[in-house]
mmCIF file of C-alpha atoms and ligand atoms in Angstrom:
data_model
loop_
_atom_site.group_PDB
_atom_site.id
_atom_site.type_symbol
_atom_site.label_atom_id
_atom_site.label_comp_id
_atom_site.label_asym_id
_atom_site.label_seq_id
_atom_site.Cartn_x
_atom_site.Cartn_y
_atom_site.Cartn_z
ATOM 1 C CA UNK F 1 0.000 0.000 0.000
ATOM 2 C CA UNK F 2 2.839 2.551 1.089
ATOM 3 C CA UNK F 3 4.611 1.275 -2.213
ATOM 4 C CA UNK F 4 1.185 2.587 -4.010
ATOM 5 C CA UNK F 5 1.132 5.891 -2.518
ATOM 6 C CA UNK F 6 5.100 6.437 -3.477
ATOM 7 C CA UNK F 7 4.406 5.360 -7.507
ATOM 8 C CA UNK F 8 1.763 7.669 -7.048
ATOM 9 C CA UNK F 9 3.777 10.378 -5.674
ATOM 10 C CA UNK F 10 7.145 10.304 -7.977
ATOM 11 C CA UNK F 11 5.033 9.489 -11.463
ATOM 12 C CA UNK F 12 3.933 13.079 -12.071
ATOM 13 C CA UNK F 13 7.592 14.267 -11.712
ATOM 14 C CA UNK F 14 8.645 11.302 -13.797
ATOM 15 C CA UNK F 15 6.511 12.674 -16.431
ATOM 16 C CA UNK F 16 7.025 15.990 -16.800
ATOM 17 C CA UNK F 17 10.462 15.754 -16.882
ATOM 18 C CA UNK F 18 9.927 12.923 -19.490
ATOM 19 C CA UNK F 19 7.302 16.059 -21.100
ATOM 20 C CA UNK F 20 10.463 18.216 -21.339
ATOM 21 C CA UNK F 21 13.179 15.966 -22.710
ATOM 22 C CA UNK F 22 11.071 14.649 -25.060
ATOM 23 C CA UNK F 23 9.724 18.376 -26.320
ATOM 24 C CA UNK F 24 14.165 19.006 -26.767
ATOM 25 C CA UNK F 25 14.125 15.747 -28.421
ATOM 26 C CA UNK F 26 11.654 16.846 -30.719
ATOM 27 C CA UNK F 27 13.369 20.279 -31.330
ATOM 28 C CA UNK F 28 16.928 19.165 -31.174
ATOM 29 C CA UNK F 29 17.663 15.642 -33.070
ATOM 30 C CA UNK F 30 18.331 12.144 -32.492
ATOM 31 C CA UNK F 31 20.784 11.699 -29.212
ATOM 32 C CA UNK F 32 18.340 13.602 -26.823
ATOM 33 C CA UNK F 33 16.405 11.351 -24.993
ATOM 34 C CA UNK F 34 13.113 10.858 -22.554
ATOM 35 C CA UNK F 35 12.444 8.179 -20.359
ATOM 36 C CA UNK F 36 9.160 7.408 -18.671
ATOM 37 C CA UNK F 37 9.552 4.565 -15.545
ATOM 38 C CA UNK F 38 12.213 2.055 -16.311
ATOM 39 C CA UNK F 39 11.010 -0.947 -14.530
ATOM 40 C CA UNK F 40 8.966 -2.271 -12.373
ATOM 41 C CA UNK F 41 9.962 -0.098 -9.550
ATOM 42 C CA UNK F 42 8.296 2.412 -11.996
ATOM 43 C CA UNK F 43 9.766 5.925 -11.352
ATOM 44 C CA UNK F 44 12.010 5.680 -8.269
ATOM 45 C CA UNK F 45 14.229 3.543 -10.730
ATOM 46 C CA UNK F 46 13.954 5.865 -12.970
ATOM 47 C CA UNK F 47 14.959 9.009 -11.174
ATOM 48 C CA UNK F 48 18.310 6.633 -10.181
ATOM 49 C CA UNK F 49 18.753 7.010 -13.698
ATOM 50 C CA UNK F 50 18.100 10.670 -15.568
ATOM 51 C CA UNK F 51 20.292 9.436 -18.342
ATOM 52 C CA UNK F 52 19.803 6.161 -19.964
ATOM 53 C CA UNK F 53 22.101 5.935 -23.135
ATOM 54 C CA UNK F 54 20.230 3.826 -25.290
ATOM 55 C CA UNK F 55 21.405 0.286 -26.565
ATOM 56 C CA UNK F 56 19.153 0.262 -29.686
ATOM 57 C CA UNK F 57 17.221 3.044 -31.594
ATOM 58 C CA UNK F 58 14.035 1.288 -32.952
ATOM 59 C CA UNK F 59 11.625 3.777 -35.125
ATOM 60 C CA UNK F 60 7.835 2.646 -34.890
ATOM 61 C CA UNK F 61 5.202 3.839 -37.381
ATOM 62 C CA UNK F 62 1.377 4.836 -36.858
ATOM 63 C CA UNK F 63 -0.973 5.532 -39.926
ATOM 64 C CA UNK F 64 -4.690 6.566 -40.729
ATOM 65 C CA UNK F 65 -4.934 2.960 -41.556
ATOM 66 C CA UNK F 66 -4.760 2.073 -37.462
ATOM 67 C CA UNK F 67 -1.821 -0.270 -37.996
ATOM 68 C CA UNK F 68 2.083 -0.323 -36.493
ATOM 69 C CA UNK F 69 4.783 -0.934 -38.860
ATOM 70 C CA UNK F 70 5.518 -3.873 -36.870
ATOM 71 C CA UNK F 71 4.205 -5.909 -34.030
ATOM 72 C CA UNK F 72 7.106 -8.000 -32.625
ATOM 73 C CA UNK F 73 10.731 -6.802 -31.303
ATOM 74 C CA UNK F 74 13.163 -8.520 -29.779
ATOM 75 C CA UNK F 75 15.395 -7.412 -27.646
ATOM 76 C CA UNK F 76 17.730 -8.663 -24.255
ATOM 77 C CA UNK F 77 17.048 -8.268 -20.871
ATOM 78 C CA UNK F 78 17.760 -5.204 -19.172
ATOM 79 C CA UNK F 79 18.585 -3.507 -22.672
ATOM 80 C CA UNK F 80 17.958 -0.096 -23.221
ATOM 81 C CA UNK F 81 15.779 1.097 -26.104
ATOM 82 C CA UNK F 82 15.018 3.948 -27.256
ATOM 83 C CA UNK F 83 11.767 3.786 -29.483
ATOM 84 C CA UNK F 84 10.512 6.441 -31.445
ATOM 85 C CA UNK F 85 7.169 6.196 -32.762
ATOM 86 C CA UNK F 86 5.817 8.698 -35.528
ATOM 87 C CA UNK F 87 2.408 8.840 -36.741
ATOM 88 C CA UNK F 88 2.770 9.236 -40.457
ATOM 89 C CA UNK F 89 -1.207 10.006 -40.854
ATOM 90 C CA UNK F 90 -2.726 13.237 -41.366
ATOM 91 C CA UNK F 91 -6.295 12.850 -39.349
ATOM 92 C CA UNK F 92 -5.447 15.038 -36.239
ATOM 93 C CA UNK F 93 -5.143 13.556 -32.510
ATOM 94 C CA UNK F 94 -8.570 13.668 -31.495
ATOM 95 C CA UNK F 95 -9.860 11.510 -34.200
ATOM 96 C CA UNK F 96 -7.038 9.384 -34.892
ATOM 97 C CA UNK F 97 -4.319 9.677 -32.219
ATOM 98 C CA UNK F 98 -1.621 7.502 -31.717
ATOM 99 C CA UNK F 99 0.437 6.150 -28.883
ATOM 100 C CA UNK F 100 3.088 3.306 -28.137
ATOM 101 C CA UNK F 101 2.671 1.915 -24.589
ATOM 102 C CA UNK F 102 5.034 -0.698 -23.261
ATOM 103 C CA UNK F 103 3.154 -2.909 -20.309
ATOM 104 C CA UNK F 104 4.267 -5.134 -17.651
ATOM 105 C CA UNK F 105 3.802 -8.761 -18.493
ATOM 106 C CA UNK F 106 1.587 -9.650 -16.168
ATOM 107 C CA UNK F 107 -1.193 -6.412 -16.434
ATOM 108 C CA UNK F 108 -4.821 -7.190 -17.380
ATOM 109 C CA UNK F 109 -5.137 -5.812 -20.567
ATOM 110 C CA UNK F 110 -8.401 -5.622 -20.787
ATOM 111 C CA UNK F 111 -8.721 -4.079 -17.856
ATOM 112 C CA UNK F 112 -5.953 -1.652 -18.581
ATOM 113 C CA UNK F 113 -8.265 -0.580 -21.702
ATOM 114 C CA UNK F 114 -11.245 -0.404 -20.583
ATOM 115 C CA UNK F 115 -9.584 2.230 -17.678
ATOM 116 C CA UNK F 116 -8.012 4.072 -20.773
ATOM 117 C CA UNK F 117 -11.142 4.863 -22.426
ATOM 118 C CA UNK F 118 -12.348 7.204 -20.055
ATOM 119 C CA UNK F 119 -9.047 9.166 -20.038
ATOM 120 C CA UNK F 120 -8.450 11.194 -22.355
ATOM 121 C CA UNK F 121 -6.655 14.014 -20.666
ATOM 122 C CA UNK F 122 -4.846 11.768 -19.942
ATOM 123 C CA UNK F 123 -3.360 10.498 -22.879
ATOM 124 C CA UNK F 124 -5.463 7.295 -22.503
ATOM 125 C CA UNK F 125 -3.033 6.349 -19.758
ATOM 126 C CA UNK F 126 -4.859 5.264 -16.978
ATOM 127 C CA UNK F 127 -3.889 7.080 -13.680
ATOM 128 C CA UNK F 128 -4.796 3.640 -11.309
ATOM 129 C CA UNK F 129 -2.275 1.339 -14.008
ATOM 130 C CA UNK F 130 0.329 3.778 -13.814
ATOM 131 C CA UNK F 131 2.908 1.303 -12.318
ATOM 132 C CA UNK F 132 1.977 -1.144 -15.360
ATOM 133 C CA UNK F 133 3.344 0.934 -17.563
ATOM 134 C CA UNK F 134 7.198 0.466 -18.578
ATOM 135 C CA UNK F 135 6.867 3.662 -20.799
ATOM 136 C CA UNK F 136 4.685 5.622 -23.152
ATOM 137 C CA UNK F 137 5.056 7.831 -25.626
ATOM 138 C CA UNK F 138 2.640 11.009 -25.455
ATOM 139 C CA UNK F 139 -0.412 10.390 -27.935
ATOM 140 C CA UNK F 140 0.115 11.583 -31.751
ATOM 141 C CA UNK F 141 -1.442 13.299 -34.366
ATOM 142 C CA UNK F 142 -0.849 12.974 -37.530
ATOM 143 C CA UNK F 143 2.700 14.214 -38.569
ATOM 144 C CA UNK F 144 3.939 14.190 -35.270
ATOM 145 C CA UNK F 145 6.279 12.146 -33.374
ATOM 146 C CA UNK F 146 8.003 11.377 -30.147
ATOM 147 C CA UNK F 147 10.908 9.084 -28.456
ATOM 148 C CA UNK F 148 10.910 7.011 -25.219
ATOM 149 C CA UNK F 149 14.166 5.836 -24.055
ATOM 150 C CA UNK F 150 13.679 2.534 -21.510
ATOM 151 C CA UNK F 151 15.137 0.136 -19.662
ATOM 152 C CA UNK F 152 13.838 -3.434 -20.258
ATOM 153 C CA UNK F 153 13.080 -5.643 -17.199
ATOM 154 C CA UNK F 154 15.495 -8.138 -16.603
ATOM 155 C CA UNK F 155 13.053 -10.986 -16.648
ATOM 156 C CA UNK F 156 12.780 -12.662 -19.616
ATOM 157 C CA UNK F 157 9.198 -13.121 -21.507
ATOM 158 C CA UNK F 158 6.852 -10.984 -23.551
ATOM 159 C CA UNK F 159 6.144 -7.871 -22.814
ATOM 160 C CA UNK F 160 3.372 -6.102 -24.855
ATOM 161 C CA UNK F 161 2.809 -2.749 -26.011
ATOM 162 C CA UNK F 162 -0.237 -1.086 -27.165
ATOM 163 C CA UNK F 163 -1.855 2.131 -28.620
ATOM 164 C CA UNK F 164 -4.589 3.243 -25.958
ATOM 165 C CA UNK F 165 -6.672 4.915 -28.654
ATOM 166 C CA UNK F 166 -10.129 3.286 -27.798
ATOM 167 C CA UNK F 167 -10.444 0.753 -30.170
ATOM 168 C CA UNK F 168 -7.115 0.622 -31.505
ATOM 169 C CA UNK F 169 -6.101 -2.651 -30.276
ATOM 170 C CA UNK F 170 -9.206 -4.592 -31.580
ATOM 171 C CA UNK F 171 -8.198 -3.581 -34.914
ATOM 172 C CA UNK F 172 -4.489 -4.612 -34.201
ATOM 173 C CA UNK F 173 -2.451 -1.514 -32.645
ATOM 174 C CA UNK F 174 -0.995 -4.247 -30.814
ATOM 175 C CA UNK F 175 2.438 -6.294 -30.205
ATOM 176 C CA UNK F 176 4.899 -7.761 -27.658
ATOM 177 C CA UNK F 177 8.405 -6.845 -26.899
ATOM 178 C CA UNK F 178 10.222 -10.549 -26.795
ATOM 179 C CA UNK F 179 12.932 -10.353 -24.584
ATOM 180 C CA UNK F 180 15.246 -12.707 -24.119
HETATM 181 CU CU1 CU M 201 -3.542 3.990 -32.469
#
């Protein structure tokens, strides 16, 4: 319960800072990163770490079509990625947003969506599954883009990611992160 109160506590820092690196990394180029909660310690582990140089740069596509450019990676344990998704549509964020969230292997998906829905000020994140998300990238409209730098758990298994757009992962915005 304490544990609860602390993820609740340290996530709003967590993400504005993320906010702010990721608005550089949008204005600056490749190297500058964000990072959202690295593990499953959420954001304590990842204020231990403000700079996470990134193992492997993966680039992750959105379209108007509601589809990913791909719905499997694999990577090692404990790597660090840095994922940048871009939504290459043109229908703006309210209709057709985009986002690329990385969950902990053992969250309820369904669940997790049907929390999501309600939240759109939020991103579609939803506030009370906060510590089941590994990292997110803010939602997109079209044209737009934006990079998350993780860490990967150490445990091995699939961990899947998502776009929180209601309805988005019924049609397929859906895929795991294999790692090994
Ligand atoms: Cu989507």
């Amino acid at each position: 319960m304490s544990r609860m109160k602390q993820t609740l506590r340290f996530l709003p820092v967590t993400f504005i800072a993320a906010s702010a690196v990721a608005f550089l990394a949008g204005c600056g180029g490749e190297k500058a990163s964000a990072s959202t909660a690295a593990n499953s310690d959420g954001a304590v582990a990842a204020q231990e770490q403000p700079t996470l140089t990134p193992d492997r740069f993966i680039n992750v596509t959105a379209n108007d079509q509601m589809k990913f450019n791909r719905n499997e990676i694999k990577a090692k344990a404990g790597q660090v990625l840095s994922v940048t998704l871009t939504n290459e549509g043109t229908m703006p964020k309210f209709s057709m947003g985009h986002n690329f969230v990385v969950l902990q292997q053992d969250t309820d998906q369904e669940q997790f969506l049907e929390a999501a829905m309600t939240q759109a000020g939020n991103d579609y994140l939803p506030k009370e599954f906060q510590s089941s998300i590994i990292a997110a990238t803010k939602l997109l409209g079209g044209g737009e883009s934006d990079t998350i730098v993780f860490q990967l758990p150490e445990k091995p298994g699939k961990y899947p990611f998502l776009c929180s757009f209601p309805g988005r992962y019924q049609v397929g915005m859906s895929g795991v992160i294999v790692v090994e």
